[in-house]
Tab-separated table of N, CA and C in Angstrom:
chain	number	residue	atom	x	y	z
A	1	MET	N	0.856	-1.166	0.000
A	1	MET	CA	0.000	0.000	0.000
A	1	MET	C	0.908	1.238	0.000
A	2	HIS	N	0.511	2.224	-0.751
A	2	HIS	CA	1.284	3.458	-0.856
A	2	HIS	C	0.811	4.469	0.169
A	3	ASP	N	1.741	5.289	0.621
A	3	ASP	CA	1.378	6.386	1.506
A	3	ASP	C	1.235	7.637	0.651
A	4	TYR	N	0.001	8.100	0.490
A	4	TYR	CA	-0.244	9.302	-0.296
A	4	TYR	C	-0.351	10.515	0.600
A	5	GLY	N	0.129	10.375	1.827
A	5	GLY	CA	0.120	11.502	2.752
A	5	GLY	C	-1.282	11.926	3.144
A	6	GLY	N	-2.249	11.007	3.023
A	6	GLY	CA	-3.615	11.349	3.377
A	6	GLY	C	-4.250	12.349	2.429
A	7	MET	N	-3.627	12.570	1.296
A	7	MET	CA	-4.116	13.576	0.357
A	7	MET	C	-4.960	12.935	-0.738
A	8	THR	N	-6.034	13.580	-1.060
A	8	THR	CA	-6.837	13.185	-2.204
A	8	THR	C	-6.439	14.107	-3.342
A	9	ASP	N	-6.070	13.511	-4.476
A	9	ASP	CA	-5.661	14.305	-5.629
A	9	ASP	C	-6.373	13.786	-6.864
A	10	LEU	N	-7.512	14.399	-7.174
A	10	LEU	CA	-8.275	13.998	-8.350
A	10	LEU	C	-7.984	14.889	-9.548
A	11	LYS	N	-7.109	15.885	-9.362
A	11	LYS	CA	-6.836	16.819	-10.452
A	11	LYS	C	-5.400	16.713	-10.949
A	12	ALA	N	-4.700	15.631	-10.561
A	12	ALA	CA	-3.345	15.440	-11.052
A	12	ALA	C	-3.365	15.419	-12.576
A	13	ALA	N	-2.311	15.907	-13.167
A	13	ALA	CA	-2.261	16.001	-14.624
A	13	ALA	C	-2.365	14.635	-15.285
A	14	ARG	N	-1.677	13.658	-14.748
A	14	ARG	CA	-1.708	12.318	-15.332
A	14	ARG	C	-2.776	11.477	-14.633
A	15	PRO	N	-3.681	10.829	-15.400
A	15	PRO	CA	-4.733	10.018	-14.779
A	15	PRO	C	-4.204	8.954	-13.817
A	16	GLU	N	-3.034	8.364	-14.128
A	16	GLU	CA	-2.499	7.317	-13.256
A	16	GLU	C	-2.005	7.861	-11.913
A	17	ASP	N	-1.888	9.194	-11.789
A	17	ASP	CA	-1.472	9.809	-10.526
A	17	ASP	C	-2.654	10.254	-9.662
A	18	ARG	N	-3.861	10.086	-10.158
A	18	ARG	CA	-5.037	10.509	-9.401
A	18	ARG	C	-5.340	9.493	-8.311
A	19	ARG	N	-5.485	9.964	-7.091
A	19	ARG	CA	-5.639	9.100	-5.932
A	19	ARG	C	-6.702	9.648	-4.988
A	20	VAL	N	-7.225	8.752	-4.146
A	20	VAL	CA	-8.161	9.146	-3.093
A	20	VAL	C	-7.633	8.577	-1.787
A	21	ALA	N	-7.541	9.418	-0.773
A	21	ALA	CA	-7.063	8.974	0.537
A	21	ALA	C	-8.115	8.114	1.221
A	22	ILE	N	-7.669	7.251	2.116
A	22	ILE	CA	-8.583	6.440	2.916
A	22	ILE	C	-9.249	7.357	3.936
A	23	ASP	N	-10.555	7.236	4.073
A	23	ASP	CA	-11.320	8.082	4.980
A	23	ASP	C	-11.055	7.679	6.430
A	24	PRO	N	-10.497	8.575	7.246
A	24	PRO	CA	-10.187	8.230	8.638
A	24	PRO	C	-11.436	8.044	9.505
A	25	ASN	N	-12.606	8.363	8.980
A	25	ASN	CA	-13.847	8.182	9.738
A	25	ASN	C	-14.414	6.771	9.603
A	26	HIS	N	-13.752	5.916	8.828
A	26	HIS	CA	-14.188	4.532	8.656
A	26	HIS	C	-13.273	3.616	9.463
A	27	SER	N	-13.832	2.539	9.967
A	27	SER	CA	-13.038	1.615	10.777
A	27	SER	C	-12.620	0.362	10.012
A	28	HIS	N	-13.322	0.011	8.942
A	28	HIS	CA	-13.028	-1.192	8.187
A	28	HIS	C	-13.017	-0.872	6.688
A	29	PHE	N	-12.196	-1.596	5.966
A	29	PHE	CA	-12.065	-1.367	4.533
A	29	PHE	C	-12.025	-2.702	3.796
A	30	VAL	N	-12.557	-2.723	2.596
A	30	VAL	CA	-12.393	-3.849	1.688
A	30	VAL	C	-11.695	-3.274	0.459
A	31	PHE	N	-10.502	-3.776	0.189
A	31	PHE	CA	-9.745	-3.294	-0.959
A	31	PHE	C	-9.919	-4.260	-2.120
A	32	VAL	N	-10.125	-3.717	-3.317
A	32	VAL	CA	-10.292	-4.519	-4.516
A	32	VAL	C	-9.163	-4.141	-5.464
A	33	ASP	N	-8.381	-5.129	-5.850
A	33	ASP	CA	-7.245	-4.893	-6.732
A	33	ASP	C	-7.496	-5.618	-8.050
A	34	ASP	N	-7.764	-4.839	-9.087
A	34	ASP	CA	-7.946	-5.453	-10.407
A	34	ASP	C	-6.746	-5.169	-11.304
A	35	GLY	N	-5.659	-4.699	-10.691
A	35	GLY	CA	-4.433	-4.432	-11.438
A	35	GLY	C	-4.335	-3.032	-12.001
A	36	LYS	N	-5.432	-2.283	-11.959
A	36	LYS	CA	-5.409	-0.918	-12.488
A	36	LYS	C	-4.906	0.034	-11.410
A	37	GLU	N	-4.403	1.172	-11.852
A	37	GLU	CA	-3.922	2.193	-10.921
A	37	GLU	C	-4.480	3.546	-11.306
A	38	GLY	N	-4.468	4.458	-10.325
A	38	GLY	CA	-4.927	5.812	-10.574
A	38	GLY	C	-6.393	5.865	-10.938
A	39	GLU	N	-6.723	6.816	-11.780
A	39	GLU	CA	-8.116	7.071	-12.140
A	39	GLU	C	-8.794	5.876	-12.793
A	40	SER	N	-8.051	5.066	-13.530
A	40	SER	CA	-8.674	3.927	-14.223
A	40	SER	C	-9.168	2.864	-13.242
A	41	ALA	N	-8.708	2.895	-11.988
A	41	ALA	CA	-9.147	1.919	-10.982
A	41	ALA	C	-10.465	2.315	-10.318
A	42	PHE	N	-10.890	3.563	-10.499
A	42	PHE	CA	-12.133	4.018	-9.869
A	42	PHE	C	-13.302	3.184	-10.366
A	43	GLY	N	-14.090	2.671	-9.440
A	43	GLY	CA	-15.281	1.909	-9.783
A	43	GLY	C	-15.049	0.415	-9.927
A	44	CYS	N	-13.797	-0.040	-9.821
A	44	CYS	CA	-13.544	-1.471	-10.001
A	44	CYS	C	-14.163	-2.298	-8.876
A	45	GLU	N	-14.542	-1.663	-7.792
A	45	GLU	CA	-15.116	-2.375	-6.642
A	45	GLU	C	-16.629	-2.560	-6.735
A	46	ILE	N	-17.292	-1.922	-7.665
A	46	ILE	CA	-18.749	-1.879	-7.682
A	46	ILE	C	-19.375	-3.261	-7.849
A	47	ASP	N	-18.898	-4.056	-8.791
A	47	ASP	CA	-19.473	-5.396	-8.992
A	47	ASP	C	-19.258	-6.283	-7.770
A	48	LEU	N	-18.034	-6.265	-7.214
A	48	LEU	CA	-17.764	-7.068	-6.025
A	48	LEU	C	-18.629	-6.611	-4.856
A	49	ARG	N	-18.764	-5.317	-4.714
A	49	ARG	CA	-19.598	-4.783	-3.631
A	49	ARG	C	-21.037	-5.292	-3.764
A	50	ALA	N	-21.594	-5.234	-4.968
A	50	ALA	CA	-22.975	-5.679	-5.181
A	50	ALA	C	-23.119	-7.173	-4.877
A	51	GLU	N	-22.139	-7.966	-5.303
A	51	GLU	CA	-22.178	-9.406	-5.022
A	51	GLU	C	-22.065	-9.675	-3.522
A	52	PHE	N	-21.188	-8.942	-2.849
A	52	PHE	CA	-21.003	-9.086	-1.403
A	52	PHE	C	-22.295	-8.724	-0.669
A	53	GLU	N	-22.919	-7.625	-1.060
A	53	GLU	CA	-24.175	-7.206	-0.427
A	53	GLU	C	-25.260	-8.257	-0.633
A	54	THR	N	-25.329	-8.826	-1.835
A	54	THR	CA	-26.313	-9.880	-2.109
A	54	THR	C	-26.051	-11.091	-1.227
A	55	CYS	N	-24.806	-11.459	-1.080
A	55	CYS	CA	-24.447	-12.598	-0.229
A	55	CYS	C	-24.898	-12.344	1.218
A	56	ILE	N	-24.619	-11.172	1.727
A	56	ILE	CA	-25.006	-10.830	3.110
A	56	ILE	C	-26.531	-10.841	3.251
A	57	CYS	N	-27.220	-10.267	2.271
A	57	CYS	CA	-28.681	-10.112	2.368
A	57	CYS	C	-29.454	-11.386	2.058
A	58	THR	N	-28.787	-12.428	1.617
A	58	THR	CA	-29.488	-13.676	1.317
A	58	THR	C	-29.001	-14.835	2.194
A	59	THR	N	-28.230	-14.518	3.215
A	59	THR	CA	-27.681	-15.542	4.096
A	59	THR	C	-28.283	-15.415	5.482
A	60	SER	N	-28.755	-16.525	6.016
A	60	SER	CA	-29.215	-16.552	7.405
A	60	SER	C	-28.002	-16.882	8.265
A	61	PHE	N	-27.749	-16.076	9.265
A	61	PHE	CA	-26.557	-16.235	10.089
A	61	PHE	C	-26.873	-16.922	11.412
A	62	GLY	N	-27.429	-18.107	11.313
A	62	GLY	CA	-27.684	-18.883	12.525
A	62	GLY	C	-29.140	-19.270	12.662
A	63	ASN	N	-29.449	-19.866	13.803
A	63	ASN	CA	-30.792	-20.340	14.107
A	63	ASN	C	-31.265	-19.746	15.425
A	64	ASP	N	-32.586	-19.641	15.572
A	64	ASP	CA	-33.133	-19.169	16.840
A	64	ASP	C	-33.160	-20.330	17.838
A	65	ASP	N	-33.728	-20.091	19.026
A	65	ASP	CA	-33.759	-21.107	20.078
A	65	ASP	C	-34.522	-22.359	19.685
A	66	GLU	N	-35.424	-22.220	18.712
A	66	GLU	CA	-36.221	-23.369	18.267
A	66	GLU	C	-35.623	-24.051	17.037
A	67	GLY	N	-34.460	-23.594	16.608
A	67	GLY	CA	-33.792	-24.210	15.469
A	67	GLY	C	-34.177	-23.662	14.111
A	68	HIS	N	-35.031	-22.649	14.090
A	68	HIS	CA	-35.432	-22.047	12.819
A	68	HIS	C	-34.357	-21.057	12.361
A	69	PRO	N	-34.128	-20.973	11.050
A	69	PRO	CA	-33.136	-20.013	10.562
A	69	PRO	C	-33.527	-18.574	10.939
A	70	LEU	N	-32.527	-17.810	11.335
A	70	LEU	CA	-32.756	-16.387	11.611
A	70	LEU	C	-33.075	-15.673	10.297
A	71	PRO	N	-33.823	-14.577	10.377
A	71	PRO	CA	-34.115	-13.839	9.135
A	71	PRO	C	-32.831	-13.280	8.512
A	72	THR	N	-32.873	-13.135	7.207
A	72	THR	CA	-31.720	-12.543	6.518
A	72	THR	C	-31.683	-11.046	6.809
A	73	PRO	N	-30.496	-10.489	6.881
A	73	PRO	CA	-30.395	-9.056	7.189
A	73	PRO	C	-30.944	-8.183	6.058
A	74	PRO	N	-31.641	-7.113	6.415
A	74	PRO	CA	-32.106	-6.173	5.383
A	74	PRO	C	-30.959	-5.257	4.956
A	75	MET	N	-31.169	-4.579	3.862
A	75	MET	CA	-30.174	-3.622	3.393
A	75	MET	C	-30.874	-2.367	2.893
A	76	VAL	N	-30.308	-1.241	3.236
A	76	VAL	CA	-30.733	0.051	2.713
A	76	VAL	C	-29.461	0.781	2.319
A	77	LEU	N	-29.415	1.293	1.110
A	77	LEU	CA	-28.269	2.081	0.672
A	77	LEU	C	-28.523	3.538	1.038
A	78	LEU	N	-27.588	4.152	1.754
A	78	LEU	CA	-27.661	5.571	2.075
A	78	LEU	C	-26.726	6.316	1.135
A	79	VAL	N	-27.254	7.324	0.471
A	79	VAL	CA	-26.454	8.106	-0.468
A	79	VAL	C	-26.224	9.486	0.123
A	80	VAL	N	-24.948	9.767	0.379
A	80	VAL	CA	-24.541	11.068	0.903
A	80	VAL	C	-23.511	11.620	-0.076
A	81	GLY	N	-23.884	12.664	-0.801
A	81	GLY	CA	-22.984	13.259	-1.785
A	81	GLY	C	-22.678	12.278	-2.897
A	82	GLY	N	-21.404	12.110	-3.166
A	82	GLY	CA	-20.970	11.124	-4.146
A	82	GLY	C	-20.707	11.693	-5.519
A	83	GLY	N	-20.099	10.836	-6.320
A	83	GLY	CA	-19.760	11.183	-7.691
A	83	GLY	C	-20.383	10.192	-8.653
A	84	PRO	N	-19.860	10.121	-9.869
A	84	PRO	CA	-20.447	9.243	-10.883
A	84	PRO	C	-20.576	7.783	-10.451
A	85	ASN	N	-19.575	7.236	-9.782
A	85	ASN	CA	-19.656	5.830	-9.387
A	85	ASN	C	-20.715	5.592	-8.324
A	86	THR	N	-21.122	6.630	-7.623
A	86	THR	CA	-22.243	6.516	-6.687
A	86	THR	C	-23.506	6.132	-7.459
A	87	LEU	N	-23.660	6.701	-8.655
A	87	LEU	CA	-24.822	6.354	-9.480
A	87	LEU	C	-24.809	4.865	-9.824
A	88	GLU	N	-23.624	4.317	-10.066
A	88	GLU	CA	-23.515	2.878	-10.361
A	88	GLU	C	-23.952	2.055	-9.149
A	89	ASN	N	-23.543	2.473	-7.935
A	89	ASN	CA	-23.950	1.765	-6.722
A	89	ASN	C	-25.458	1.834	-6.518
A	90	VAL	N	-26.034	3.006	-6.743
A	90	VAL	CA	-27.482	3.173	-6.599
A	90	VAL	C	-28.210	2.279	-7.597
A	91	LEU	N	-27.750	2.276	-8.821
A	91	LEU	CA	-28.382	1.466	-9.861
A	91	LEU	C	-28.309	-0.022	-9.517
A	92	ALA	N	-27.151	-0.491	-9.063
A	92	ALA	CA	-26.998	-1.899	-8.692
A	92	ALA	C	-27.936	-2.263	-7.537
A	93	THR	N	-28.091	-1.354	-6.579
A	93	THR	CA	-28.973	-1.600	-5.428
A	93	THR	C	-30.432	-1.653	-5.877
A	94	LEU	N	-30.849	-0.710	-6.709
A	94	LEU	CA	-32.235	-0.697	-7.189
A	94	LEU	C	-32.551	-1.923	-8.045
A	95	LYS	N	-31.574	-2.401	-8.806
A	95	LYS	CA	-31.791	-3.604	-9.620
A	95	LYS	C	-32.034	-4.833	-8.745
A	96	GLN	N	-31.553	-4.788	-7.513
A	96	GLN	CA	-31.796	-5.880	-6.563
A	96	GLN	C	-33.085	-5.639	-5.767
A	97	ALA	N	-33.850	-4.616	-6.143
A	97	ALA	CA	-35.109	-4.245	-5.472
A	97	ALA	C	-34.882	-3.935	-3.993
A	98	ARG	N	-33.767	-3.263	-3.713
A	98	ARG	CA	-33.462	-2.835	-2.353
A	98	ARG	C	-33.660	-1.327	-2.259
A	99	PRO	N	-34.093	-0.851	-1.097
A	99	PRO	CA	-34.359	0.583	-0.973
A	99	PRO	C	-33.096	1.437	-0.924
A	100	VAL	N	-33.251	2.666	-1.390
A	100	VAL	CA	-32.174	3.656	-1.403
A	100	VAL	C	-32.710	4.928	-0.764
A	101	VAL	N	-31.981	5.462	0.196
A	101	VAL	CA	-32.323	6.749	0.809
A	101	VAL	C	-31.258	7.743	0.368
A	102	VAL	N	-31.695	8.817	-0.282
A	102	VAL	CA	-30.791	9.816	-0.845
A	102	VAL	C	-30.887	11.098	-0.010
A	103	PHE	N	-29.778	11.488	0.592
A	103	PHE	CA	-29.720	12.737	1.356
A	103	PHE	C	-29.347	13.850	0.381
A	104	VAL	N	-30.381	14.451	-0.194
A	104	VAL	CA	-30.190	15.365	-1.322
A	104	VAL	C	-29.427	16.631	-0.952
A	105	ASP	N	-29.487	17.035	0.303
A	105	ASP	CA	-28.788	18.250	0.725
A	105	ASP	C	-27.277	18.056	0.836
A	106	SER	N	-26.822	16.822	0.643
A	106	SER	CA	-25.396	16.535	0.786
A	106	SER	C	-24.602	16.871	-0.472
A	107	GLY	N	-25.293	17.243	-1.542
A	107	GLY	CA	-24.614	17.656	-2.769
A	107	GLY	C	-24.232	16.494	-3.658
A	108	GLY	N	-23.399	16.782	-4.642
A	108	GLY	CA	-22.888	15.760	-5.554
A	108	GLY	C	-23.972	14.973	-6.254
A	109	ALA	N	-23.727	13.676	-6.412
A	109	ALA	CA	-24.658	12.797	-7.123
A	109	ALA	C	-26.019	12.758	-6.442
A	110	ALA	N	-26.044	12.891	-5.107
A	110	ALA	CA	-27.326	12.887	-4.383
A	110	ALA	C	-28.203	14.047	-4.850
A	111	LYS	N	-27.615	15.228	-4.948
A	111	LYS	CA	-28.364	16.395	-5.412
A	111	LYS	C	-28.755	16.244	-6.886
A	112	HIS	N	-27.865	15.677	-7.676
A	112	HIS	CA	-28.169	15.492	-9.104
A	112	HIS	C	-29.361	14.561	-9.298
A	113	MET	N	-29.441	13.502	-8.489
A	113	MET	CA	-30.593	12.592	-8.593
A	113	MET	C	-31.881	13.332	-8.286
A	114	ARG	N	-31.858	14.141	-7.253
A	114	ARG	CA	-33.055	14.899	-6.869
A	114	ARG	C	-33.425	15.909	-7.954
A	115	ASP	N	-32.422	16.639	-8.475
A	115	ASP	CA	-32.689	17.628	-9.518
A	115	ASP	C	-33.260	16.955	-10.768
A	116	TRP	N	-32.726	15.779	-11.124
A	116	TRP	CA	-33.214	15.059	-12.303
A	116	TRP	C	-34.656	14.621	-12.084
A	117	TRP	N	-34.917	14.089	-10.878
A	117	TRP	CA	-36.258	13.620	-10.533
A	117	TRP	C	-37.250	14.790	-10.573
A	118	ASP	N	-36.876	15.916	-9.967
A	118	ASP	CA	-37.743	17.096	-9.956
A	118	ASP	C	-38.006	17.599	-11.378
A	119	ASN	N	-36.975	17.563	-12.211
A	119	ASN	CA	-37.132	18.032	-13.583
A	119	ASN	C	-38.077	17.117	-14.370
A	120	LEU	N	-38.016	15.817	-14.103
A	120	LEU	CA	-38.962	14.892	-14.753
A	120	LEU	C	-40.396	15.228	-14.353
A	121	ALA	N	-40.593	15.580	-13.090
A	121	ALA	CA	-41.935	15.956	-12.624
A	121	ALA	C	-42.403	17.231	-13.315
A	122	LEU	N	-41.501	18.200	-13.506
A	122	LEU	CA	-41.853	19.434	-14.205
A	122	LEU	C	-42.230	19.138	-15.667
A	123	ARG	N	-41.495	18.225	-16.291
A	123	ARG	CA	-41.815	17.849	-17.679
A	123	ARG	C	-43.182	17.193	-17.763
A	124	ALA	N	-43.472	16.318	-16.796
A	124	ALA	CA	-44.768	15.628	-16.794
A	124	ALA	C	-45.916	16.629	-16.683
A	125	LYS	N	-45.684	17.730	-15.965
A	125	LYS	CA	-46.693	18.778	-15.811
A	125	LYS	C	-46.649	19.778	-16.959
A	126	LYS	N	-45.714	19.556	-17.900
A	126	LYS	CA	-45.505	20.474	-19.029
A	126	LYS	C	-45.219	21.898	-18.549
A	127	SER	N	-44.467	21.971	-17.464
A	127	SER	CA	-44.111	23.260	-16.877
A	127	SER	C	-43.051	23.954	-17.733
A	128	PRO	N	-43.179	25.266	-17.921
A	128	PRO	CA	-42.147	26.003	-18.658
A	128	PRO	C	-40.814	26.049	-17.893
A	129	ALA	N	-40.825	25.697	-16.612
A	129	ALA	CA	-39.595	25.685	-15.814
A	129	ALA	C	-38.757	24.430	-16.065
A	130	ALA	N	-39.330	23.432	-16.744
A	130	ALA	CA	-38.593	22.197	-17.036
A	130	ALA	C	-37.421	22.512	-17.956
A	131	LYS	N	-36.304	21.836	-17.713
A	131	LYS	CA	-35.089	22.056	-18.491
A	131	LYS	C	-34.826	20.877	-19.406
A	132	SER	N	-34.078	21.109	-20.468
A	132	SER	CA	-33.629	20.007	-21.324
A	132	SER	C	-32.555	19.232	-20.567
A	133	ASP	N	-32.320	17.990	-20.979
A	133	ASP	CA	-31.272	17.192	-20.343
A	133	ASP	C	-29.928	17.905	-20.396
A	134	ASP	N	-29.614	18.498	-21.563
A	134	ASP	CA	-28.319	19.160	-21.723
A	134	ASP	C	-28.171	20.351	-20.787
A	135	VAL	N	-29.209	21.154	-20.663
A	135	VAL	CA	-29.147	22.320	-19.774
A	135	VAL	C	-29.002	21.865	-18.320
A	136	LEU	N	-29.740	20.824	-17.950
A	136	LEU	CA	-29.654	20.314	-16.584
A	136	LEU	C	-28.259	19.762	-16.300
A	137	LEU	N	-27.709	18.985	-17.224
A	137	LEU	CA	-26.361	18.455	-17.038
A	137	LEU	C	-25.324	19.565	-16.918
A	138	GLN	N	-25.465	20.611	-17.726
A	138	GLN	CA	-24.528	21.737	-17.638
A	138	GLN	C	-24.586	22.408	-16.269
A	139	SER	N	-25.771	22.439	-15.669
A	139	SER	CA	-25.907	23.066	-14.343
A	139	SER	C	-25.199	22.259	-13.260
A	140	PHE	N	-24.909	20.976	-13.525
A	140	PHE	CA	-24.221	20.137	-12.541
A	140	PHE	C	-22.726	20.425	-12.476
A	141	ASP	N	-22.183	21.084	-13.499
A	141	ASP	CA	-20.749	21.397	-13.533
A	141	ASP	C	-19.917	20.143	-13.247
A	142	LEU	N	-20.154	19.097	-14.038
A	142	LEU	CA	-19.545	17.788	-13.811
A	142	LEU	C	-18.055	17.767	-14.107
A	143	VAL	N	-17.322	17.048	-13.278
A	143	VAL	CA	-15.941	16.671	-13.543
A	143	VAL	C	-15.963	15.147	-13.566
A	144	LEU	N	-15.898	14.576	-14.765
A	144	LEU	CA	-16.087	13.134	-14.926
A	144	LEU	C	-14.754	12.401	-15.000
A	145	PRO	N	-14.659	11.257	-14.302
A	145	PRO	CA	-13.433	10.463	-14.365
A	145	PRO	C	-13.342	9.713	-15.689
A	146	ALA	N	-12.209	9.074	-15.903
A	146	ALA	CA	-12.004	8.268	-17.117
A	146	ALA	C	-13.132	7.250	-17.248
A	147	GLY	N	-13.585	7.048	-18.464
A	147	GLY	CA	-14.639	6.078	-18.715
A	147	GLY	C	-16.044	6.638	-18.578
A	148	TRP	N	-16.157	7.878	-18.164
A	148	TRP	CA	-17.472	8.506	-18.012
A	148	TRP	C	-17.637	9.611	-19.043
A	149	THR	N	-18.852	9.688	-19.591
A	149	THR	CA	-19.222	10.774	-20.495
A	149	THR	C	-20.521	11.384	-19.957
A	150	GLU	N	-20.877	12.527	-20.476
A	150	GLU	CA	-22.156	13.116	-20.077
A	150	GLU	C	-23.314	12.199	-20.469
A	151	ASP	N	-23.188	11.521	-21.610
A	151	ASP	CA	-24.245	10.592	-22.027
A	151	ASP	C	-24.403	9.447	-21.030
A	152	LYS	N	-23.305	8.919	-20.536
A	152	LYS	CA	-23.360	7.829	-19.556
A	152	LYS	C	-23.976	8.326	-18.247
A	153	TYR	N	-23.590	9.525	-17.810
A	153	TYR	CA	-24.139	10.110	-16.579
A	153	TYR	C	-25.655	10.298	-16.727
A	154	ARG	N	-26.057	10.853	-17.864
A	154	ARG	CA	-27.482	11.068	-18.170
A	154	ARG	C	-28.231	9.733	-18.160
A	155	ASP	N	-27.645	8.715	-18.795
A	155	ASP	CA	-28.273	7.405	-18.871
A	155	ASP	C	-28.470	6.811	-17.469
A	156	ARG	N	-27.469	6.930	-16.610
A	156	ARG	CA	-27.593	6.387	-15.256
A	156	ARG	C	-28.682	7.123	-14.479
A	157	LEU	N	-28.766	8.437	-14.615
A	157	LEU	CA	-29.821	9.184	-13.926
A	157	LEU	C	-31.205	8.751	-14.416
A	158	ARG	N	-31.339	8.558	-15.702
A	158	ARG	CA	-32.629	8.101	-16.251
A	158	ARG	C	-33.012	6.736	-15.693
A	159	GLN	N	-32.048	5.807	-15.680
A	159	GLN	CA	-32.315	4.464	-15.170
A	159	GLN	C	-32.686	4.494	-13.688
A	160	ILE	N	-31.975	5.298	-12.923
A	160	ILE	CA	-32.258	5.407	-11.479
A	160	ILE	C	-33.661	5.948	-11.259
A	161	CYS	N	-34.035	6.966	-12.002
A	161	CYS	CA	-35.385	7.533	-11.837
A	161	CYS	C	-36.453	6.521	-12.218
A	162	GLU	N	-36.204	5.718	-13.237
A	162	GLU	CA	-37.180	4.704	-13.640
A	162	GLU	C	-37.282	3.601	-12.585
A	163	LEU	N	-36.146	3.071	-12.166
A	163	LEU	CA	-36.157	2.009	-11.155
A	163	LEU	C	-36.589	2.525	-9.790
A	164	GLY	N	-36.332	3.792	-9.535
A	164	GLY	CA	-36.696	4.386	-8.252
A	164	GLY	C	-38.191	4.485	-8.022
A	165	LYS	N	-38.974	4.294	-9.085
A	165	LYS	CA	-40.438	4.338	-8.961
A	165	LYS	C	-41.009	3.063	-8.360
A	166	GLN	N	-40.228	1.983	-8.392
A	166	GLN	CA	-40.720	0.697	-7.888
A	166	GLN	C	-40.917	0.761	-6.371
A	167	PRO	N	-41.761	-0.119	-5.839
A	167	PRO	CA	-41.915	-0.163	-4.386
A	167	PRO	C	-40.548	-0.380	-3.738
A	168	ARG	N	-40.321	0.271	-2.636
A	168	ARG	CA	-39.034	0.220	-1.941
A	168	ARG	C	-37.912	0.757	-2.816
A	169	GLY	N	-38.215	1.707	-3.674
A	169	GLY	CA	-37.213	2.296	-4.561
A	169	GLY	C	-36.432	3.381	-3.861
A	170	CYS	N	-36.479	4.602	-4.394
A	170	CYS	CA	-35.722	5.722	-3.840
A	170	CYS	C	-36.589	6.585	-2.935
A	171	LEU	N	-36.029	6.975	-1.824
A	171	LEU	CA	-36.626	7.972	-0.955
A	171	LEU	C	-35.670	9.149	-0.953
A	172	LEU	N	-36.145	10.279	-1.421
A	172	LEU	CA	-35.320	11.485	-1.450
A	172	LEU	C	-35.569	12.263	-0.167
A	173	TYR	N	-34.536	12.420	0.631
A	173	TYR	CA	-34.675	13.057	1.938
A	173	TYR	C	-34.032	14.434	1.922
A	174	THR	N	-34.793	15.424	2.317
A	174	THR	CA	-34.302	16.783	2.482
A	174	THR	C	-34.375	17.129	3.954
A	175	SER	N	-33.286	17.624	4.495
A	175	SER	CA	-33.311	17.949	5.920
A	175	SER	C	-34.239	19.138	6.161
A	176	PRO	N	-34.926	19.142	7.286
A	176	PRO	CA	-35.851	20.238	7.574
A	176	PRO	C	-35.100	21.560	7.753
A	177	SER	N	-35.765	22.635	7.374
A	177	SER	CA	-35.180	23.961	7.560
A	177	SER	C	-35.163	24.306	9.036
A	178	PRO	N	-34.089	24.966	9.485
A	178	PRO	CA	-34.059	25.374	10.883
A	178	PRO	C	-35.170	26.387	11.170
A	179	ARG	N	-35.752	26.272	12.316
A	179	ARG	CA	-36.823	27.209	12.693
A	179	ARG	C	-36.214	28.460	13.322
A	180	ASP	N	-36.853	29.573	13.032
A	180	ASP	CA	-36.357	30.856	13.602
A	180	ASP	C	-36.726	30.963	15.051
């Protein structure tokens, strides 16, 4: 493991030099090594993560006093901020018909999901305030990693909004305004 001095550098000139520091607020980590380095390694954990979550959520971890299998653990994905690969995690979770709670005030991909969802509602009402996909994407001021395009970002938002309509889909949470 390399010591990057705890620094996150997503704007390094060379993609292979782009790194993210380990978050000191976490106590456990699962590292996935697919041989890639730098920016090209971003997102390589998504498939393994989805498989791991499925394994946890479909396994009974013991029996009760009467010998019956314990219920399988539930899963809820919490989305706080995030970038493009967050959309991949949300999509994988929704495809498994698991609920997603999006904290829209946290910014990043969480806010983009809410803005996209709200804009779809404006379009359905034929509101003049509705924006085109291109105008909405431009308002996000995206900085996309290798392998991502605006079309891919747009496609993931569309898929999330469609799958989010299913029962136990997406819950968009906005924190209450402070009272005076």
